[in-house]
Short mmCIF file of C-alpha atoms and ligand atoms in Angstrom, two decimals:
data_model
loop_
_atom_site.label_atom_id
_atom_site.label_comp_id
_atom_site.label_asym_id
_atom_site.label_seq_id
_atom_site.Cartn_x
_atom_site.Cartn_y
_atom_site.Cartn_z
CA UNK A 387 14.03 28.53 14.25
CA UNK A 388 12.48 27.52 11.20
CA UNK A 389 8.57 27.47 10.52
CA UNK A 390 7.06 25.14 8.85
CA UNK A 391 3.54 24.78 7.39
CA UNK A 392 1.58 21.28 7.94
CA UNK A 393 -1.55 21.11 5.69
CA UNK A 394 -3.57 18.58 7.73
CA UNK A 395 -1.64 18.94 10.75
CA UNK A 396 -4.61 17.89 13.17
CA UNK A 397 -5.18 14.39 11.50
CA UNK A 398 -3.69 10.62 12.14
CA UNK A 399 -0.56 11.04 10.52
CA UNK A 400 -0.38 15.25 10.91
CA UNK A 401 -0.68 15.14 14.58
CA UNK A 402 2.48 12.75 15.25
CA UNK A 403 3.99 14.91 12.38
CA UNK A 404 3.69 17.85 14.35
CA UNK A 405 4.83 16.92 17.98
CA UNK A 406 8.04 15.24 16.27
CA UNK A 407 8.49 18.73 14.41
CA UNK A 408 8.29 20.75 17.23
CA UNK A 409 10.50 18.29 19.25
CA UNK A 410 12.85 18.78 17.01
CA UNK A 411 12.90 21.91 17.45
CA UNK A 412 10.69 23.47 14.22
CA UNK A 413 7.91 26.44 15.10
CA UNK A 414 4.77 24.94 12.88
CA UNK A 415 1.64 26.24 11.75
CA UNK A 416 -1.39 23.84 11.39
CA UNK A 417 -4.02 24.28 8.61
CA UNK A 418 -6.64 22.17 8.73
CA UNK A 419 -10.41 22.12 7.87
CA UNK A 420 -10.98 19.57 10.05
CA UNK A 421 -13.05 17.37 7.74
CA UNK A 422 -11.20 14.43 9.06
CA UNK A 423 -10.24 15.28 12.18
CA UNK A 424 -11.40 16.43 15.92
CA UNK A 425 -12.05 19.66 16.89
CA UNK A 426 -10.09 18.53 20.61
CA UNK A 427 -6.59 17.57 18.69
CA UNK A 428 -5.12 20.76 18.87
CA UNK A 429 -6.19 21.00 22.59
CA UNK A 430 -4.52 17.63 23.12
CA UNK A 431 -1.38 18.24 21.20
CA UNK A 432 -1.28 21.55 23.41
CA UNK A 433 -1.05 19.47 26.49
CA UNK A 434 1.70 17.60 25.41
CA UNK A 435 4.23 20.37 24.24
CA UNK A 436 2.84 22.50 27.07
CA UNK A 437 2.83 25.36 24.47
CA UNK A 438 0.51 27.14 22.13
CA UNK A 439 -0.34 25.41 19.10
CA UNK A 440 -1.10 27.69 16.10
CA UNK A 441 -3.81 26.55 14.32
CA UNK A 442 -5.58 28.37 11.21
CA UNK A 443 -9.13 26.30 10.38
CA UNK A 444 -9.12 26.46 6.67
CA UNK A 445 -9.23 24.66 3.09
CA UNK A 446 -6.09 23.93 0.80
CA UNK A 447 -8.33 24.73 -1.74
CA UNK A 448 -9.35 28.47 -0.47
CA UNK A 449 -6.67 30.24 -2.04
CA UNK A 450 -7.14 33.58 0.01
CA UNK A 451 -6.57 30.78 3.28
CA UNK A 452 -3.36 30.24 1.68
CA UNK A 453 -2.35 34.02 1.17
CA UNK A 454 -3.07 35.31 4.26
CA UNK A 455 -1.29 32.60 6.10
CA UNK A 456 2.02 32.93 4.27
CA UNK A 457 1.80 37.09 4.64
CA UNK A 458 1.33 36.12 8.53
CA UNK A 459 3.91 33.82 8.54
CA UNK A 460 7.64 33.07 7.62
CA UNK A 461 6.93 29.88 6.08
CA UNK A 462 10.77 27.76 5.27
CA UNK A 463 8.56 24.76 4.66
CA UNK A 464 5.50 22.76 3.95
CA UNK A 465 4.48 19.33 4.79
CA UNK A 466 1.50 18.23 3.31
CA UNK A 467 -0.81 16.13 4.43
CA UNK A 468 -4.64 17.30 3.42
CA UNK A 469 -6.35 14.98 1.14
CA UNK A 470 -8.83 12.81 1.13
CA UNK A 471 -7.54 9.02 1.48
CA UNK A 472 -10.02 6.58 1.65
CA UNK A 473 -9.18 4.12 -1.44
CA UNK A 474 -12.89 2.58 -1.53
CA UNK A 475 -14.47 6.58 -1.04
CA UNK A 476 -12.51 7.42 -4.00
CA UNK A 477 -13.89 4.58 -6.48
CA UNK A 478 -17.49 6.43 -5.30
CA UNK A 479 -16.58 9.93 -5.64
CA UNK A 480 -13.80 10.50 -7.87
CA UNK A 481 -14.47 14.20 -8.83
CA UNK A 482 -13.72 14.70 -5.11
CA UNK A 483 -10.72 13.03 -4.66
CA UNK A 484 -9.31 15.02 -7.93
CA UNK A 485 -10.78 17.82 -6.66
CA UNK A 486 -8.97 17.97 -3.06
CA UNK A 487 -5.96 16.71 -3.60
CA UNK A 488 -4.82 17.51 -6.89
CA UNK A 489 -6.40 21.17 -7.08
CA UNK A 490 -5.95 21.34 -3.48
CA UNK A 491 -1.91 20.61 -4.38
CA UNK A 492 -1.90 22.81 -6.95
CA UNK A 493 -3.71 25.78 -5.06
CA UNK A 494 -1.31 25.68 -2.38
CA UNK A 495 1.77 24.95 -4.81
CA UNK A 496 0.71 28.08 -6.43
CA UNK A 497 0.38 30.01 -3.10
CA UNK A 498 3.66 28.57 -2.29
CA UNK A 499 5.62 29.83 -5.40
CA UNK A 500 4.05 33.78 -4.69
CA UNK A 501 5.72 33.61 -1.46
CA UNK A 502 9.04 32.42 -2.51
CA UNK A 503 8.63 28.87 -0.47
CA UNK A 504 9.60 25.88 -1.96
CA UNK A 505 10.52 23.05 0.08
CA UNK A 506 7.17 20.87 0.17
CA UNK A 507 7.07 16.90 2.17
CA UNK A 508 4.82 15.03 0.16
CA UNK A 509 2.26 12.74 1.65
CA UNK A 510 2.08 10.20 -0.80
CA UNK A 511 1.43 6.11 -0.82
CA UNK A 512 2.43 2.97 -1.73
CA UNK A 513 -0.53 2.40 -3.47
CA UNK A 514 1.20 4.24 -6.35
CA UNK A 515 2.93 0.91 -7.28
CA UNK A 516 -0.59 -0.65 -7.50
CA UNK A 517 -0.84 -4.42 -7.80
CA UNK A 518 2.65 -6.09 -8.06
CA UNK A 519 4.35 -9.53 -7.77
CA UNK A 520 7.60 -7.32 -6.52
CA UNK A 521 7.85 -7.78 -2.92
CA UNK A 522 9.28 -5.87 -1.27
CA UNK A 523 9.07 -2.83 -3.55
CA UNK A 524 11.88 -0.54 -4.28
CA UNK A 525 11.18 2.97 -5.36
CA UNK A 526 12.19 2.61 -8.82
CA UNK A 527 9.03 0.48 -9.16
CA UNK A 528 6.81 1.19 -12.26
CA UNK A 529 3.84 3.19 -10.62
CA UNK A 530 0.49 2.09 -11.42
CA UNK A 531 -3.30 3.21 -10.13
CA UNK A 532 -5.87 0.93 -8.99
CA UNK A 533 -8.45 3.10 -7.92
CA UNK A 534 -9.00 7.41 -8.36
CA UNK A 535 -7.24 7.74 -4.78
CA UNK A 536 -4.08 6.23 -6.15
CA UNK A 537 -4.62 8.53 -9.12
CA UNK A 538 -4.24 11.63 -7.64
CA UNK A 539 -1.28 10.48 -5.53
CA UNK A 540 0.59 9.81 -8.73
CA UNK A 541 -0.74 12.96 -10.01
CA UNK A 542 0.52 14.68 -7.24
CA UNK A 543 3.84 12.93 -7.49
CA UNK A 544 4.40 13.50 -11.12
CA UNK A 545 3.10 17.48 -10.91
CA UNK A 546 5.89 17.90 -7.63
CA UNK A 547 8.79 16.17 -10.34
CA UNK A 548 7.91 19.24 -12.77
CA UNK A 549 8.76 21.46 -10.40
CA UNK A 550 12.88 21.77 -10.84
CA UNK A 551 15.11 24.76 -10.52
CA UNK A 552 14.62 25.99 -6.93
CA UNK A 553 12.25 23.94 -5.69
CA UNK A 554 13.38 21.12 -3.17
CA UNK A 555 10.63 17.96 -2.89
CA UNK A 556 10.61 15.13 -0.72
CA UNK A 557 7.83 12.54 -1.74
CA UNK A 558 7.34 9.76 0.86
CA UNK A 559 5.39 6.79 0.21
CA UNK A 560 3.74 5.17 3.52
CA UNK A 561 3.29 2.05 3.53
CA UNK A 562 0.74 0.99 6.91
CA UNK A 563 0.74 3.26 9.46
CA UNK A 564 -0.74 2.06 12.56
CA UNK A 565 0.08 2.94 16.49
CA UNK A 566 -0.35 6.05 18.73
CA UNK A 567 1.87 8.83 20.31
CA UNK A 568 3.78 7.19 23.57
CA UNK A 569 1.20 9.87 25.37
CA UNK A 570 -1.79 7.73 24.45
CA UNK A 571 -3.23 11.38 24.24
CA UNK A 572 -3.89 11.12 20.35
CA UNK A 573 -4.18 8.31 17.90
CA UNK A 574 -6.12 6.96 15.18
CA UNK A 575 -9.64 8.24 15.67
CA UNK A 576 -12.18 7.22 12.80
CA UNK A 577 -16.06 8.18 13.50
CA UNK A 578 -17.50 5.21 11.79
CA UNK A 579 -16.93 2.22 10.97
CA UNK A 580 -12.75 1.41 10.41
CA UNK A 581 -12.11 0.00 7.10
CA UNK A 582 -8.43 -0.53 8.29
CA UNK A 583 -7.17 -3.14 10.26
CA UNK A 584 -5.84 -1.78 13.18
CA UNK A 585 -8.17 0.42 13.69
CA UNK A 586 -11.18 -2.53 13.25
CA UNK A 587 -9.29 -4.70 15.47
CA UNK A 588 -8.79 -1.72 18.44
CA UNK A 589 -12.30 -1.56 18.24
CA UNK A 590 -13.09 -5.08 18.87
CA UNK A 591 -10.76 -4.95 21.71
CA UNK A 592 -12.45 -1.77 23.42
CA UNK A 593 -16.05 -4.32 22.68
CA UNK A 594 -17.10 -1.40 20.61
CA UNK A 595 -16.88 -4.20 17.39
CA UNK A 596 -18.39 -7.91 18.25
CA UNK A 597 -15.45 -9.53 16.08
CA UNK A 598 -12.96 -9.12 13.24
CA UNK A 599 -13.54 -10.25 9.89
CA UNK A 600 -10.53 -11.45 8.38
CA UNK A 601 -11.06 -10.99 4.31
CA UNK A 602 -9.56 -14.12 3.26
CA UNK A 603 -7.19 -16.86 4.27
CA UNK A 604 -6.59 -18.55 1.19
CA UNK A 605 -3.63 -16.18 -0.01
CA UNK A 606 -0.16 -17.41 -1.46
CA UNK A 607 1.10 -16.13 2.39
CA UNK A 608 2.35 -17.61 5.43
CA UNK A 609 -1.00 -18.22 6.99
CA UNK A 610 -2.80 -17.52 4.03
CA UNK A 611 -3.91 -14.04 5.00
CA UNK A 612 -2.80 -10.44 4.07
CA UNK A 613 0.21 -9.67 4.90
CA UNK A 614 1.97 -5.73 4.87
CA UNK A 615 4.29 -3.60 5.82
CA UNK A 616 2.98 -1.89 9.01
CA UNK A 617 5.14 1.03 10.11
CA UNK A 618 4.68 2.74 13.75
CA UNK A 619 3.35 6.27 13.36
CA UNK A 620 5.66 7.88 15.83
CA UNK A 621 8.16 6.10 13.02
CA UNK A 622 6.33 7.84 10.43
CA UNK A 623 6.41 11.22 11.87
CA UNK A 624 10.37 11.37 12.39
CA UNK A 625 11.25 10.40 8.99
CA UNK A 626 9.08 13.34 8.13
CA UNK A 627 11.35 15.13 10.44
CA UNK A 628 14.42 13.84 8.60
CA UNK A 629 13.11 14.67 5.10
CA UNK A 630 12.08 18.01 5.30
CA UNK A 631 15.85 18.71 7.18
CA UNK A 632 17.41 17.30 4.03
CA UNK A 633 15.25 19.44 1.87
CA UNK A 634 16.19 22.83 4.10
CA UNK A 635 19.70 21.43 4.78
CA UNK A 636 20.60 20.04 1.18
CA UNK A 637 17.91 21.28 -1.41
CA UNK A 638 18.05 18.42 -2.91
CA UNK A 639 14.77 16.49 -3.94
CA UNK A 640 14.37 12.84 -2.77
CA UNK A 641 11.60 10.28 -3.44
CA UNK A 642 11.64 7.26 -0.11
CA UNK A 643 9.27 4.54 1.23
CA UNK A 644 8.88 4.81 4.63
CA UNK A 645 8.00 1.33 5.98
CA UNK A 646 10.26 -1.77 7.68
CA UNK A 647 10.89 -4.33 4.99
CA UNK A 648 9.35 -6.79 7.33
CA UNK A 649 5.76 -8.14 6.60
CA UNK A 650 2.91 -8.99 9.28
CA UNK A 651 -0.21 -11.00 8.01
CA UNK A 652 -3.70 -10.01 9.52
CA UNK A 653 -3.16 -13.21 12.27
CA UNK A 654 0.11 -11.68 13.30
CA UNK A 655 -1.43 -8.52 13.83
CA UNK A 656 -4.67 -10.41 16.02
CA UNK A 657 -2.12 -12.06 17.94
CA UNK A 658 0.19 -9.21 19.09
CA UNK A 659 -3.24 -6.68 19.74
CA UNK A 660 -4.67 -10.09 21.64
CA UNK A 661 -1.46 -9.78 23.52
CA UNK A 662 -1.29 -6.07 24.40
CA UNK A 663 -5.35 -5.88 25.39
CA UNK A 664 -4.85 -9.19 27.69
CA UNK A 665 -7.31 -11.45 25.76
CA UNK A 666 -7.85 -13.33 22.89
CA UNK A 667 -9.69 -11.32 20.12
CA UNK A 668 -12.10 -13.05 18.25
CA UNK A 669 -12.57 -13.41 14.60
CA UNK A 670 -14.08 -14.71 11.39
CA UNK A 671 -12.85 -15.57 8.20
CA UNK A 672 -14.72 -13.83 5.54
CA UNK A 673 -14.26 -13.69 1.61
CA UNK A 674 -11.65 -11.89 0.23
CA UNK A 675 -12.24 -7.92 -0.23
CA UNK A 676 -12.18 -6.81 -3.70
CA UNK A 677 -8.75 -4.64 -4.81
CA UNK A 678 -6.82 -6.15 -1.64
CA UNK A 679 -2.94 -7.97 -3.23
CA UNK A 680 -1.83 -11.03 -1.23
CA UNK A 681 1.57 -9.41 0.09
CA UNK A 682 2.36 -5.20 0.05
CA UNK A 683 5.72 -4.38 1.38
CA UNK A 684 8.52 -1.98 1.60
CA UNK A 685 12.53 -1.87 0.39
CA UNK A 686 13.39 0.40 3.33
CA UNK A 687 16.88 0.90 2.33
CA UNK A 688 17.05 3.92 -0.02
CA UNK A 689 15.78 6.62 3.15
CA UNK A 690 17.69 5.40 5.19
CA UNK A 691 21.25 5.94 2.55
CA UNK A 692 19.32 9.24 1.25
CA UNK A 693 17.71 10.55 4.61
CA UNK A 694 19.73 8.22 7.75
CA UNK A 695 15.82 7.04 8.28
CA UNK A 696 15.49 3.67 10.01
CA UNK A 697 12.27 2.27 11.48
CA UNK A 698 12.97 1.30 14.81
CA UNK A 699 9.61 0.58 16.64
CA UNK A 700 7.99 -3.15 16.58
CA UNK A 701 5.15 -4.48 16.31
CA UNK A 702 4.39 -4.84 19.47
CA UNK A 703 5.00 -1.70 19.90
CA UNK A 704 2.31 -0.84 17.90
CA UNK A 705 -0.34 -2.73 19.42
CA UNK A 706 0.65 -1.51 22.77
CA UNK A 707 0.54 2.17 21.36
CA UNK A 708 -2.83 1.82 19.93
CA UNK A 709 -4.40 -0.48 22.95
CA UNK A 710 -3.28 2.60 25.35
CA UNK A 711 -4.81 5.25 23.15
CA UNK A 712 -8.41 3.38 22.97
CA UNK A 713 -8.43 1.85 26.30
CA UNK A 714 -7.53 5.17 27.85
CA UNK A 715 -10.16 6.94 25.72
CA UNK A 716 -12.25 5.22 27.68
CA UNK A 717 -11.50 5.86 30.71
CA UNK A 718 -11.75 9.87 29.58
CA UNK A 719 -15.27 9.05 28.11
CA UNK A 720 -16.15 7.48 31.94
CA UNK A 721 -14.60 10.56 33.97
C1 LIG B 752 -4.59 -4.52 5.78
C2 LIG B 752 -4.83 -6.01 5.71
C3 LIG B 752 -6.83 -6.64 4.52
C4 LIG B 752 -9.60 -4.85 7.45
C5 LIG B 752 -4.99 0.75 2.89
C6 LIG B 752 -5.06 1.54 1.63
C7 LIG B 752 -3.73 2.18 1.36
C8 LIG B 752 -3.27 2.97 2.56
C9 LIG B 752 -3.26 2.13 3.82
C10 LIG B 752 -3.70 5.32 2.19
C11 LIG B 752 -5.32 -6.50 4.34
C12 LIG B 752 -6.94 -7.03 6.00
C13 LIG B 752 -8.45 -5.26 6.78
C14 LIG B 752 -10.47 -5.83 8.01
C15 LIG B 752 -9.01 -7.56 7.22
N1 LIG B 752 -4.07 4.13 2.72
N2 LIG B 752 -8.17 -6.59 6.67
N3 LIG B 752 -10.13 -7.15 7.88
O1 LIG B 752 -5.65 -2.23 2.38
O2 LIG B 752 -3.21 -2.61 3.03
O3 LIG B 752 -4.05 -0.29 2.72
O4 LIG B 752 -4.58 1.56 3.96
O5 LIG B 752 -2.67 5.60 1.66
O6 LIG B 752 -3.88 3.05 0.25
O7 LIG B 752 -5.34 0.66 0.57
O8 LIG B 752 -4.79 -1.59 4.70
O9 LIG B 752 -5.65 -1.96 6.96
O10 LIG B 752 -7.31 -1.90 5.02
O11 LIG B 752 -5.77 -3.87 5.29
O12 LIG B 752 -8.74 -8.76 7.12
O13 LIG B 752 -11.53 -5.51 8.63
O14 LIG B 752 -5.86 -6.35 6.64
O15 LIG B 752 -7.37 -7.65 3.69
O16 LIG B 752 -4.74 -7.77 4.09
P1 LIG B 752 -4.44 -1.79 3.14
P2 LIG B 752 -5.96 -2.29 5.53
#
């Protein structure tokens, strides 16, 4: 059975990374420093695969971490997800973000390369193709950076493409991920205030929020308000799945989106979350946010020719996910 290494593995995206792993049938390590995650996630995932889950608490960026893990371990593969990824943090502390997730690549791309592994899974975003009329975007897209976050994911992106002879790479740019594990045991769990959507809007629905402010309705869309690609996270997770089998299977390097093609505005997404909480959410139309684009969203087709990846989940789906993941939080925090 092949191990595999998931930097990160106890946040959003990490989490649904590793129960699809291990459903399909991988042994995975966890490293995480839990920065940006809950101490209670491995707990939880343990519950669900009714196994152990190994877990080493440590920093991408401690190199002796790194060593001792892969000397412990018969890593075949990495998937990583560790890095900081909030786009408005980054414009405050941009030393940081260059700091964690470009050293933090190249610390554990280093570690990587003394142990003789090199298949690596890329977390990367579309924010790499920055602020484009091109909609939706295919992968051949100029990239561009809008803020220090996008930066470093084109940094990382661009350092992984040096990296040739043996080395296999899958880069995968995520569009929105939103949704929860069919469990409704994990999900998206911010501890302040959401600056995403999905997240904002789950928290209006639990009454945590009083409403939504919708940042702008006077775009060139639909309904005049933001509209993106919004992928399901369970989604997410198996085309993670899919690429790192290619890697291991083909060694061949491959650079995807993962999203649907198929664009939601914000009213879309209030309507279909109003829908799977059983009442109407309220909201307010604020002023546009600064750095948001009118329209973000995905040419789906090369992962699924390169990798047989196909989003299949709706967006329904998504709300439903999420709504059982936050309303059943609640009923844990009651008991
Ligand atoms: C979605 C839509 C907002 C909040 C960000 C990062 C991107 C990636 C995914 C890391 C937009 C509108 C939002 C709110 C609103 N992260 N909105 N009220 O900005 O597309 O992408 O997350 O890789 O890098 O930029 O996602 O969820 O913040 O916004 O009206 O309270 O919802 O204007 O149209 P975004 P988002």
């Amino acid at each position: 059975m092949a191990k595999i290494l998931l930097t990160g593995g106890a946040g959003y995206i990490g989490s649904h990374t590793y129960l699809a792993l291990v459903e399909a049938g991988f042994d995975v390590v966890i490293l995480d420093n839990f920065s940006n995650a809950k101490l209670d996630v491995p707990n939880r995932l343990q519950n669900i695969v009714g196994d152990s889950v190994t877990v080493v608490n440590g920093d991408v960026l401690d190199r002796g971490v790194l060593d001792a893990l892969f000397a412990d371990h018969k890593i075949d593969g990495v998937v990583h997800f560790a890095a900081l990824k909030a786009v408005g943090e980054s414009v405050e502390k941009p030393l940081d973000y260059m700091h964690t997730n470009v050293g933090g690549l190249l610390n554990l791309l280093a570690a990587m390369d003394a142990a003789g592994v090199r298949r690596i899974v890329f977390s990367s975003s579309a924010t790499v193709y920055g602020d484009t009329d091109v909609q939706p975007i295919p992968e051949d897209h100029p990239r561009t950076y809008t803020s220090p976050y996008a930066f470093t994911k084109i940094a990382g992106e661009q350092i992984l493409e040096q990296l040739t002879d043996d080395w296999a790479v899958g880069i995968l740019r995520y569009f929105n991920p939103v949704g929860a594990h069919k469990s409704a045991m994990i999900g998206e769990d911010p501890s302040d205030i959401p600056n995403n959507l999905v997240p904002y809007i789950a928290k209006v629905a639990t009454g945590d929020l009083e409403q939504l402010g919708v940042f702008g309705d006077d775009y060139e869309t639909p309904d005049g308000t933001g509209v993106r690609d919004y992928i399901h996270v369970e989604d997410l997770a198996d085309g993670h799945v899919l690429s790192l089998k290619s890697l291991i299977e083909t060694g061949n390097s491959h650079t995807v989106n993962l999203g649907t093609g198929e664009g939601s505005s914000v009213l879309d997404m209030v309507r279909s979350y109003s829908k799977a909480c059983g009442r109407e959410l309220p909201y307010q139309i604020k002023p546009r946010r600064d750095g948001d684009v009118a329209v973000l969203t995905a040419r789906p087709e090369k992962a699924k020719v390169e990798l047989g990846f196909e989003a299949t989940r709706s967006l329904a789906d998504m709300c439903r996910s999420s709504w059982a993941w936050v309303s059943g939080q609640i009923r844990n925090d009651r008991d």
